[in-house]
Short mmCIF file of C-alpha atoms in Angstrom, two decimals:
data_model
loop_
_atom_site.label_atom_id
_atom_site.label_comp_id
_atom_site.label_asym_id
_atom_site.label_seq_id
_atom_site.Cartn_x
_atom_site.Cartn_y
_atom_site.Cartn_z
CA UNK A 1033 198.71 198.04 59.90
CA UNK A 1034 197.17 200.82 61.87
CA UNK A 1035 193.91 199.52 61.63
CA UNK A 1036 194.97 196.17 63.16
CA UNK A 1037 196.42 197.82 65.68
CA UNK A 1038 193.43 199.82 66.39
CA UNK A 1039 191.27 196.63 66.46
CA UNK A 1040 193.46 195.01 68.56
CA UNK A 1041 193.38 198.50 71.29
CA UNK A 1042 189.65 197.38 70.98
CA UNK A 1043 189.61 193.97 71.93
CA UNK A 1044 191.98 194.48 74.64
CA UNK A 1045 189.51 197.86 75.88
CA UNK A 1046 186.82 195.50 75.77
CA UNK A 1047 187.92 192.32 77.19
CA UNK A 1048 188.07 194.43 80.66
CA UNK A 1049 184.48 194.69 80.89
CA UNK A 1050 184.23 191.06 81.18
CA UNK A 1051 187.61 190.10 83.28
CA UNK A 1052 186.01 192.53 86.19
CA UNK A 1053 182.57 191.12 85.89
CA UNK A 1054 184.45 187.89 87.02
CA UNK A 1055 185.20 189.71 90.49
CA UNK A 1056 181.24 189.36 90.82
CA UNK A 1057 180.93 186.10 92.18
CA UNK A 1058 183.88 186.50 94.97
CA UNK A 1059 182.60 189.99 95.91
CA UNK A 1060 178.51 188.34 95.87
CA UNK A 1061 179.66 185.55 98.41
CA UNK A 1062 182.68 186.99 100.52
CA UNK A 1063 181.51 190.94 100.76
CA UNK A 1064 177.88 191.39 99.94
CA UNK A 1065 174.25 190.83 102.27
CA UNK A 1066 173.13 187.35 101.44
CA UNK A 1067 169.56 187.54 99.96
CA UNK A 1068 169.61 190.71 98.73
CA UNK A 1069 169.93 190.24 94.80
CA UNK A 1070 168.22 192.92 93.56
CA UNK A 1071 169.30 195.35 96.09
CA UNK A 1072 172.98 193.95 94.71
CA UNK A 1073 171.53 194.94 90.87
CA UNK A 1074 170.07 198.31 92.06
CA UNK A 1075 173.10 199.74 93.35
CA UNK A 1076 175.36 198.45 90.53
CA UNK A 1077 173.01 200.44 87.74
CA UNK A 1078 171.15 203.32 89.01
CA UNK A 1079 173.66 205.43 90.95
CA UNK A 1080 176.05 204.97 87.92
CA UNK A 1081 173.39 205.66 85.26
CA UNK A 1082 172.56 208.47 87.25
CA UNK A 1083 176.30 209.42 87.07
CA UNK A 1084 176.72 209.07 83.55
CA UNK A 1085 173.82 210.90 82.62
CA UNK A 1086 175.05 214.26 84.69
CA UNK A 1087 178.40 213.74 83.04
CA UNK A 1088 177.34 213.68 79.70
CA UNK A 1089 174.05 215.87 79.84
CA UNK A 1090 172.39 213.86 76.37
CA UNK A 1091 168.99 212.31 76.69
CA UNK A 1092 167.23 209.92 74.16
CA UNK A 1093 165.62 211.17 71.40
CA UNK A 1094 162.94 210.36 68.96
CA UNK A 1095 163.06 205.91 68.75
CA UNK A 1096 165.78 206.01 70.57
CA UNK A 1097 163.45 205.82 74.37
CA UNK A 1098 161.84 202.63 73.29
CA UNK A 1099 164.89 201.31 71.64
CA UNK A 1100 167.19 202.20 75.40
CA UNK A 1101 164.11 200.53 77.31
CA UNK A 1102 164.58 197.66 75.03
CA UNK A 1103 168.24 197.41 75.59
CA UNK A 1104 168.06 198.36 79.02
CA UNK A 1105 165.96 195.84 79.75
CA UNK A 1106 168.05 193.34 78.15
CA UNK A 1107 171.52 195.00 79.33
CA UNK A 1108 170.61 196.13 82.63
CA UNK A 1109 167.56 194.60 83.87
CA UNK A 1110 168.35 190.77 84.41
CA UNK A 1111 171.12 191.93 86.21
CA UNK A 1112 170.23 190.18 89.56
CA UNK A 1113 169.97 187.41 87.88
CA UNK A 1114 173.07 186.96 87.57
CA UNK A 1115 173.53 187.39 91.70
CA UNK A 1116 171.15 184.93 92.32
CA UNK A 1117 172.90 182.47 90.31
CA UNK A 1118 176.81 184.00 92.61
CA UNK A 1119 174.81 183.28 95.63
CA UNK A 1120 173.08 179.87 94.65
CA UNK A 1121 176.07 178.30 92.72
CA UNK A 1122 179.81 177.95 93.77
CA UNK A 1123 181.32 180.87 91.23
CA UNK A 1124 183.03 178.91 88.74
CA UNK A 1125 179.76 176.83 88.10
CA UNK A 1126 177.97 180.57 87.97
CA UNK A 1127 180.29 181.49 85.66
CA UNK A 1128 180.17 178.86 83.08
CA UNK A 1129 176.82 179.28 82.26
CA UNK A 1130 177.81 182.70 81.15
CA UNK A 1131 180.43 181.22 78.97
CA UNK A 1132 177.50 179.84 76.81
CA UNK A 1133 176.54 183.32 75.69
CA UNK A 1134 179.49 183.06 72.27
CA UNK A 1135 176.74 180.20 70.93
CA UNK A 1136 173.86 181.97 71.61
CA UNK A 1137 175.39 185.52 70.04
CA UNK A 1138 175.92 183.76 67.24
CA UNK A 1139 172.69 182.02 66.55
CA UNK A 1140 170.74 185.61 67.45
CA UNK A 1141 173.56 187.38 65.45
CA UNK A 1142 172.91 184.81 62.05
CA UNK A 1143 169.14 185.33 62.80
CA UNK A 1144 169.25 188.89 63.43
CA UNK A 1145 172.36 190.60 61.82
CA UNK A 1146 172.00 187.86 58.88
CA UNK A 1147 176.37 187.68 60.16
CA UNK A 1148 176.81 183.68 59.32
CA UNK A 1149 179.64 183.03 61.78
CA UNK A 1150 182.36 180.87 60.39
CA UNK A 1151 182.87 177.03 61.14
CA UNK A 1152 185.98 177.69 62.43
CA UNK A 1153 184.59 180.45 65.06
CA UNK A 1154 181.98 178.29 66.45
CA UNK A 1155 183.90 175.42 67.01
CA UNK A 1156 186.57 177.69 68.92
CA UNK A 1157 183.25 178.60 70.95
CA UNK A 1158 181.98 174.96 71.56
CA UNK A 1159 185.82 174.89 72.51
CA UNK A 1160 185.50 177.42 74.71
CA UNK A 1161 182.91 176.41 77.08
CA UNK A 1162 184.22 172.72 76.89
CA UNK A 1163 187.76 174.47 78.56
CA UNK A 1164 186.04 176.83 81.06
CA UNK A 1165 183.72 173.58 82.26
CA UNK A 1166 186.88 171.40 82.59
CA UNK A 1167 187.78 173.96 84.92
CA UNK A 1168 184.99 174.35 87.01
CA UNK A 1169 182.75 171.69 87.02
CA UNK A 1170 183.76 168.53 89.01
CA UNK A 1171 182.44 165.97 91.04
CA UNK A 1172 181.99 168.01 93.55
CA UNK A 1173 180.06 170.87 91.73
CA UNK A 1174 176.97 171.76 93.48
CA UNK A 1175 174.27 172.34 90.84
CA UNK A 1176 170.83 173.96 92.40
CA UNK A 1177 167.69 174.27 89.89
CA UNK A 1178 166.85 177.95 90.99
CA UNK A 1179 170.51 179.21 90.34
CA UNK A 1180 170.90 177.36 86.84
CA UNK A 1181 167.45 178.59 85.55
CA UNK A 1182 168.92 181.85 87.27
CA UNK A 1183 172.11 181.88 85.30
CA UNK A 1184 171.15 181.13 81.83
CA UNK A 1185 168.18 183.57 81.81
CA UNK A 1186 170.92 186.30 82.37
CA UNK A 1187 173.14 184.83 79.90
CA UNK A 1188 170.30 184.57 77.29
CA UNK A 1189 169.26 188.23 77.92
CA UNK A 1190 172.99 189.28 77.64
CA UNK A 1191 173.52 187.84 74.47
CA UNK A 1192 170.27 188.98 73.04
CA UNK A 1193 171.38 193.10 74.07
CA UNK A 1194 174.76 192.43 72.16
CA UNK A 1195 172.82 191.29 69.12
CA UNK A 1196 170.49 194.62 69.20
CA UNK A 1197 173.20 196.79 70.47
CA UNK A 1198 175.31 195.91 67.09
CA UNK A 1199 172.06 196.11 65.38
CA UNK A 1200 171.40 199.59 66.15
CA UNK A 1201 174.27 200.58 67.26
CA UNK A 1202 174.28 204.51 68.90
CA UNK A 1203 172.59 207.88 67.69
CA UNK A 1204 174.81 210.36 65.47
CA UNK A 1205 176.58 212.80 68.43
CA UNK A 1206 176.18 210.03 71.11
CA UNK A 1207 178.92 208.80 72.85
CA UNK A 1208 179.50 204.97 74.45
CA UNK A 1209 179.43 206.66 77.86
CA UNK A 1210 175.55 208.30 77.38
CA UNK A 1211 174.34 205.56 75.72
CA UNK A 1212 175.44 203.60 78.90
CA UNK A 1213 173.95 205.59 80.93
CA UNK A 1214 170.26 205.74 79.18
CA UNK A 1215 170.91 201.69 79.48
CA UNK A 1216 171.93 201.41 83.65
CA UNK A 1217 169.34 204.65 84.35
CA UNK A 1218 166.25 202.75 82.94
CA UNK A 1219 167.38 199.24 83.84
CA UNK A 1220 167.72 200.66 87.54
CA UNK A 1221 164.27 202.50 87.79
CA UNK A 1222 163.06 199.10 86.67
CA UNK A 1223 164.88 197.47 89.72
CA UNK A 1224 163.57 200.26 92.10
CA UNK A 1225 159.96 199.30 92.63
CA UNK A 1226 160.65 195.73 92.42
CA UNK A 1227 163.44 196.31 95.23
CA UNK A 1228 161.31 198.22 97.17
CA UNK A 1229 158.65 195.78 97.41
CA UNK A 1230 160.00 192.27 97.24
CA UNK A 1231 163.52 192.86 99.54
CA UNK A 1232 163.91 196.25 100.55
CA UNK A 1233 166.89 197.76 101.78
CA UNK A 1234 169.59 195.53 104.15
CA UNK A 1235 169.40 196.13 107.46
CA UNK A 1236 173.19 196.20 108.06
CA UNK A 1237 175.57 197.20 105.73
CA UNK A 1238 179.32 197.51 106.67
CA UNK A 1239 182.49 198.64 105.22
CA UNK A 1240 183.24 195.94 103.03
CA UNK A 1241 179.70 195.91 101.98
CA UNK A 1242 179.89 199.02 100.63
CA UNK A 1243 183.36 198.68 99.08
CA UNK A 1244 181.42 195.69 97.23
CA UNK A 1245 178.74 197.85 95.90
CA UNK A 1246 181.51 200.79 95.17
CA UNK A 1247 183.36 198.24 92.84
CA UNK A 1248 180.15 196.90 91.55
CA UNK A 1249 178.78 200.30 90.34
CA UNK A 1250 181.98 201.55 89.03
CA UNK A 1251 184.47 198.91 87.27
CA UNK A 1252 181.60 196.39 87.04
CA UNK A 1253 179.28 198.64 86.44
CA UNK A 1254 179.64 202.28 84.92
CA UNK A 1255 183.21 201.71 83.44
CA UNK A 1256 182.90 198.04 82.23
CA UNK A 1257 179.38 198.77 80.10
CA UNK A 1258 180.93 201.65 78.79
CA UNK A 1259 183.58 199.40 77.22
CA UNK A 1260 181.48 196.85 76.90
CA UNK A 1261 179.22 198.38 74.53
CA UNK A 1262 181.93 200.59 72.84
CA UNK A 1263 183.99 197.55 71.76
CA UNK A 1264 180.58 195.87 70.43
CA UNK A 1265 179.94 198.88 68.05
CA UNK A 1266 183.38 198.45 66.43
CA UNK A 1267 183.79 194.40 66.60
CA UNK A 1268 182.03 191.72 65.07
CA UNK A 1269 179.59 189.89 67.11
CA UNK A 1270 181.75 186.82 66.24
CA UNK A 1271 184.88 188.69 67.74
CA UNK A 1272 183.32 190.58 70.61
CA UNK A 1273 180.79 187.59 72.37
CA UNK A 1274 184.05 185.00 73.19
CA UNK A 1275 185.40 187.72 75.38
CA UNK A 1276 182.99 186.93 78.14
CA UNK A 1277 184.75 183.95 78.59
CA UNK A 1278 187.15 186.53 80.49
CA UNK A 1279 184.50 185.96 83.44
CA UNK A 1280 184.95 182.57 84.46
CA UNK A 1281 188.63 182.15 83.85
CA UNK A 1282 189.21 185.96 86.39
CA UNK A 1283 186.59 184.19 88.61
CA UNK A 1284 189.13 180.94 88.67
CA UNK A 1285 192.30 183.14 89.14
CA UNK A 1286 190.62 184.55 92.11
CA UNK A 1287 189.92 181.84 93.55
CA UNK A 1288 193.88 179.95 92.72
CA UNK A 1289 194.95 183.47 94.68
CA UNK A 1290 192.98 182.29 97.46
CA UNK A 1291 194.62 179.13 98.09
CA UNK A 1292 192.68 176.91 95.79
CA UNK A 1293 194.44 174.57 93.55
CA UNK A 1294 193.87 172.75 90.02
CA UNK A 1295 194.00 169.49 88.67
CA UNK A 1296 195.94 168.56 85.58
CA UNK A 1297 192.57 168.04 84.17
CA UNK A 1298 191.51 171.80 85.06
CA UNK A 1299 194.62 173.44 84.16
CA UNK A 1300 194.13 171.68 80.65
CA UNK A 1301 190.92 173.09 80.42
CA UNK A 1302 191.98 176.67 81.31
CA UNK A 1303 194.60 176.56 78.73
CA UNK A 1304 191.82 175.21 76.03
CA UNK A 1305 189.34 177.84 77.06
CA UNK A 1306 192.40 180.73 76.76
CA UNK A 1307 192.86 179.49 73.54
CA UNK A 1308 189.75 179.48 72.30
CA UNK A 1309 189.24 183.27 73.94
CA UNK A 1310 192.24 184.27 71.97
CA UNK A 1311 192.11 182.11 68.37
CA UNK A 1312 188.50 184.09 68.27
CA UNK A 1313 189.91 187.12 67.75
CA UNK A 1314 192.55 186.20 64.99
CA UNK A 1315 189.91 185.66 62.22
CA UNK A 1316 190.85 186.19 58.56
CA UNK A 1317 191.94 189.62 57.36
CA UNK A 1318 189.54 191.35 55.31
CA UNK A 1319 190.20 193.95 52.46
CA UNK A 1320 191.20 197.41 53.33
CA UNK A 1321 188.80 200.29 53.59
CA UNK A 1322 189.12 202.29 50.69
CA UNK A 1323 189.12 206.08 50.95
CA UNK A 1324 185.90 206.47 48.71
CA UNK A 1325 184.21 204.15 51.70
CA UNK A 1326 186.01 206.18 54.29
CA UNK A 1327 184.21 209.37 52.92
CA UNK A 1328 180.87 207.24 53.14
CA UNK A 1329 180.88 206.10 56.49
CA UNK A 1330 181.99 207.68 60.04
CA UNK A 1331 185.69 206.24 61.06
CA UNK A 1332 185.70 204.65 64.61
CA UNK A 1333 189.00 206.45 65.29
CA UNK A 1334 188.42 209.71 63.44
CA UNK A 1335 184.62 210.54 65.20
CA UNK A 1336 183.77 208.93 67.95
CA UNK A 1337 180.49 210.40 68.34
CA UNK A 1338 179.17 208.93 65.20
CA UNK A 1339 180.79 205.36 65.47
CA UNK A 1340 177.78 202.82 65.35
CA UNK A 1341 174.97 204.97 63.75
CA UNK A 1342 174.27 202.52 61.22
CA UNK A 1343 171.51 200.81 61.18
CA UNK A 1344 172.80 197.69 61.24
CA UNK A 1345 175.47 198.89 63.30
CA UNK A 1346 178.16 200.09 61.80
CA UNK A 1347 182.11 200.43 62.83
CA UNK A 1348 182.36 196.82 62.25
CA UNK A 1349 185.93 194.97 62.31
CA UNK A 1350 187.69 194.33 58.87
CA UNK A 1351 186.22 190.39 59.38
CA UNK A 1352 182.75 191.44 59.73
CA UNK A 1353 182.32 192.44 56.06
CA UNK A 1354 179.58 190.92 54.15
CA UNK A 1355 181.37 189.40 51.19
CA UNK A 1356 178.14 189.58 48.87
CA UNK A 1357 178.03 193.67 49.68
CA UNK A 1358 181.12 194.01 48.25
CA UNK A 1359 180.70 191.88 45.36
CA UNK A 1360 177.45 194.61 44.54
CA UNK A 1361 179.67 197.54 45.42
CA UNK A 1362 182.24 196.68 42.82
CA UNK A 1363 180.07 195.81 40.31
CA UNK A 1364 178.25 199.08 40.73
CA UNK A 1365 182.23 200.74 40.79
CA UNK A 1366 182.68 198.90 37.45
CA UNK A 1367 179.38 200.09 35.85
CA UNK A 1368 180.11 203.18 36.58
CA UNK A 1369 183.58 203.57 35.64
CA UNK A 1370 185.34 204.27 38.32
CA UNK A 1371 187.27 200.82 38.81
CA UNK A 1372 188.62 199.11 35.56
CA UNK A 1373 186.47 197.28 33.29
CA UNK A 1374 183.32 199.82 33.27
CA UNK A 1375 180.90 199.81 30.60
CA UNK A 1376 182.30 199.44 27.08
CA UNK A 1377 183.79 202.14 25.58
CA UNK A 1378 183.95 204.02 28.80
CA UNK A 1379 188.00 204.64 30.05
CA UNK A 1380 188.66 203.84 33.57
CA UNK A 1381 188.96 206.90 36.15
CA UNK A 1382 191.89 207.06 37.54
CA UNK A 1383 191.21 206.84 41.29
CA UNK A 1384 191.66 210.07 42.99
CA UNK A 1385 194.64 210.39 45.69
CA UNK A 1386 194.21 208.76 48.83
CA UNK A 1387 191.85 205.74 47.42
CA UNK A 1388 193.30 202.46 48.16
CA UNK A 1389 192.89 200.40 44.83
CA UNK A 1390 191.20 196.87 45.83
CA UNK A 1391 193.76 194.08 45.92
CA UNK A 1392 194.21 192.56 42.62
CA UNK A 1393 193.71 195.48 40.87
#
């Protein structure tokens, strides 16, 4: 029971880095300069990255620089992208092209992570972004080439840094909060030249401009990644990837707040898409963690510096087992005598106090 509960502290954790990236597209259009997109992605990741890294005082060792430019690249880097897309698209439109990124997690995650997401999970996903377009795409949805293109680049590059990020998960001794901000530091000193050169710096910015930025760099930015990729080390990709559907459906509350309306047709497909955002997380229970496995691996709530150092990124939820694995592991318990039924002639051990026999023993 306390494991469920921790899980469920997790998704909840998470699912705030996605509800305040939905705050993007109002703050883009209503608060920001217009044309500036990368000057918009600059200030959101370096001066937090910068932040995080005096905070926490840990640099990248050994792989671990190519494998933060790789992720920072991915993470961090296409991050104006998604501006382009808040400034070129009304937000909800924007925003459902983001809502695409479940699919695409889970075809990088079954081609990457060899995790085979379930029939049911995928067709809560196609559900998903079926609900969030009822919302937000009507007649009157203006569609422009530049912002789509714009839009599913940065959902594609999103949903290929989850995949890695649970692949690789973090370096023993290295918290959420440094690895974040190895990932905002070297996606914003990619931004810098290309800033520089291409837009430079706006020639007027006001009060609520900076405000904008403020939020941008610190819940969007700094805070929200630090969740973001903390709840991805301990949830399945299956689990953690519908969350972003968070996004459009905070971006569609904003805008009911500000006087807009829905039709019956749009309120249906907010309730579908909150369903679907919430029947992803109740997957099928998996076997408890036994205390011989507990010894084995780092526990998310125990050490929180080692959560994730797995290769293929550990701290996974108690859905994300591989059912094959386990099938070896027990054979190998039996073999060697420590569950019952070992080799002939062998007698059983008696598990030792504090292992959790496995259910139908």
């Amino acid at each position: 029971m306390h494991r469920y509960k921790a899980q469920a502290a997790t998704v909840l954790l998470t699912a705030l880095a996605p509800a305040s990236w939905g705050t993007t597209y109002a703050i883009t259009t209503r608060l920001l300069p217009p044309g500036h997109p990368l000057f918009a992605g600059l200030m959101r990741a370096l001066p937090a990255g910068l932040l995080a890294l005096a905070i926490t005082r840990v640099l990248p060792r050994g792989p671990w620089w190519w494998k933060t430019a790789v992720l920072g690249l991915l993470n961090i880097g296409p991050m104006p992208l998604l501006f382009v897309a808040a400034e070129r698209l009304p937000g909800g439109v924007a925003a459902t092209l983001g809502a695409a990124q479940p699919l695409l997690a889970a075809g990088l995650g079954l081609a990457v992570l060899h995790d085979r997401p379930t029939a049911r999970r995928l067709a809560w996903g196609v559900l998903g972004v079926i609900g969030v377009g009822l919302v937000v795409l009507g007649p009157g949805a203006r569609l422009d080439a530049v912002g789509v293109l714009a839009g599913l680049g940065h959902t594609a590059t999103m949903a290929a840094g989850v995949v890695l990020t649970k692949r690789w998960g973090r370096p023993p001794g290295v918290g959420p909060l440094a690895l974040t901000g190895w990932q905002l530091t070297v996606g914003g000193l990619l931004l810098l030249p290309l800033t520089l050169v291409t837009e430079g710096v706006p020639q007027r910015i006001d009060a609520g401009a900076a405000g904008g930025y403020l939020w941008l760099g610190s819940m969007g930015g700094l805070i929200a990644y630090t969740l973001w990729f903390r709840g991805i080390g301990r949830l399945p990709v299956a689990a953690s990837a519908p969350l972003v559907l968070l996004s459009p459906l905070v971006a569609t509350v904003i805008g009911i707040a500000q006087g807009e309306s829905l039709s019956p047709l749009q309120t249906l497909g907010f309730a579908l898409a909150l369903t679907a955002l919430v029947a992803a997380q109740l997957g099928p229970a998996g076997r408890k963690t036994t205390g011989t496995e507990k010894e084995k691996r780092p526990d998310d709530e125990r050490d929180e510096g080692n959560e994730g150092d797995a290769g293929d990124g550990g701290g996974e939820g108690v859905d994300g087992r591989d059912g094959a694995a386990h099938d070896h592991r027990r054979a190998r318990g039996h073999r060697d005598g420590r569950w019952p039924g070992g080799h002939r002639g062998e007698r059983a051990r008696t598990p030792r106090a504090g292992v959790v026999p496995e259910a139908g023993e």
